[in-house]
mmCIF file of C-alpha atoms in Angstrom:
data_model
loop_
_atom_site.group_PDB
_atom_site.id
_atom_site.type_symbol
_atom_site.label_atom_id
_atom_site.label_comp_id
_atom_site.label_asym_id
_atom_site.label_seq_id
_atom_site.Cartn_x
_atom_site.Cartn_y
_atom_site.Cartn_z
ATOM 1 C CA UNK O 1 -0.078 -0.255 -0.006
ATOM 2 C CA UNK O 2 2.746 2.410 0.625
ATOM 3 C CA UNK O 3 4.475 1.942 -2.530
ATOM 4 C CA UNK O 4 1.328 2.951 -4.328
ATOM 5 C CA UNK O 5 1.435 5.960 -2.096
ATOM 6 C CA UNK O 6 5.304 6.647 -3.336
ATOM 7 C CA UNK O 7 4.610 6.260 -6.810
ATOM 8 C CA UNK O 8 1.260 9.230 -7.112
ATOM 9 C CA UNK O 9 3.722 11.599 -5.087
ATOM 10 C CA UNK O 10 6.731 10.235 -7.915
ATOM 11 C CA UNK O 11 3.725 11.686 -10.498
ATOM 12 C CA UNK O 12 2.830 14.624 -8.297
ATOM 13 C CA UNK O 13 5.880 15.994 -7.957
ATOM 14 C CA UNK O 14 6.817 15.222 -11.971
ATOM 15 C CA UNK O 15 3.805 17.289 -12.730
ATOM 16 C CA UNK O 16 4.699 20.185 -10.625
ATOM 17 C CA UNK O 17 8.041 20.399 -12.310
ATOM 18 C CA UNK O 18 6.921 20.395 -15.621
ATOM 19 C CA UNK O 19 4.177 22.959 -14.604
ATOM 20 C CA UNK O 20 6.888 24.985 -13.352
ATOM 21 C CA UNK O 21 8.991 24.847 -16.755
ATOM 22 C CA UNK O 22 5.917 25.827 -18.843
ATOM 23 C CA UNK O 23 5.045 28.543 -16.736
ATOM 24 C CA UNK O 24 8.762 30.047 -16.757
ATOM 25 C CA UNK O 25 8.608 29.649 -20.563
ATOM 26 C CA UNK O 26 5.605 31.264 -20.900
ATOM 27 C CA UNK O 27 7.051 34.632 -18.474
ATOM 28 C CA UNK O 28 10.091 34.594 -20.618
ATOM 29 C CA UNK O 29 7.972 34.765 -23.611
ATOM 30 C CA UNK O 30 5.254 37.834 -22.159
ATOM 31 C CA UNK O 31 8.427 39.426 -20.727
ATOM 32 C CA UNK O 32 11.355 39.287 -22.545
ATOM 33 C CA UNK O 33 14.459 40.367 -20.802
ATOM 34 C CA UNK O 34 16.590 41.590 -23.814
ATOM 35 C CA UNK O 35 19.594 44.213 -23.032
ATOM 36 C CA UNK O 36 18.936 47.329 -23.810
ATOM 37 C CA UNK O 37 20.327 48.716 -27.339
ATOM 38 C CA UNK O 38 22.605 51.366 -27.715
ATOM 39 C CA UNK O 39 20.054 53.973 -28.491
ATOM 40 C CA UNK O 40 18.015 53.240 -25.724
ATOM 41 C CA UNK O 41 21.292 53.678 -23.688
ATOM 42 C CA UNK O 42 22.156 56.791 -25.122
ATOM 43 C CA UNK O 43 18.403 57.992 -24.309
ATOM 44 C CA UNK O 44 18.390 56.895 -20.725
ATOM 45 C CA UNK O 45 21.994 58.994 -20.487
ATOM 46 C CA UNK O 46 20.310 62.191 -22.089
ATOM 47 C CA UNK O 47 16.928 62.011 -20.295
ATOM 48 C CA UNK O 48 18.805 61.871 -16.583
ATOM 49 C CA UNK O 49 21.225 64.627 -17.905
ATOM 50 C CA UNK O 50 18.216 66.886 -18.261
ATOM 51 C CA UNK O 51 16.608 65.840 -15.128
ATOM 52 C CA UNK O 52 19.821 66.765 -13.043
ATOM 53 C CA UNK O 53 19.496 70.331 -14.812
#
């Protein structure tokens, strides 16, 4: 009887890991973390310089 519980727990664990991976992929798809381009960096620096003055 206890082996059935162990098997079920193992299957639940595998399912949770698969779901977690799918959520991570979806999060990366919806909010990709791409580095800013050179133009974006220049615009950020320029806007900060104008705020300081």
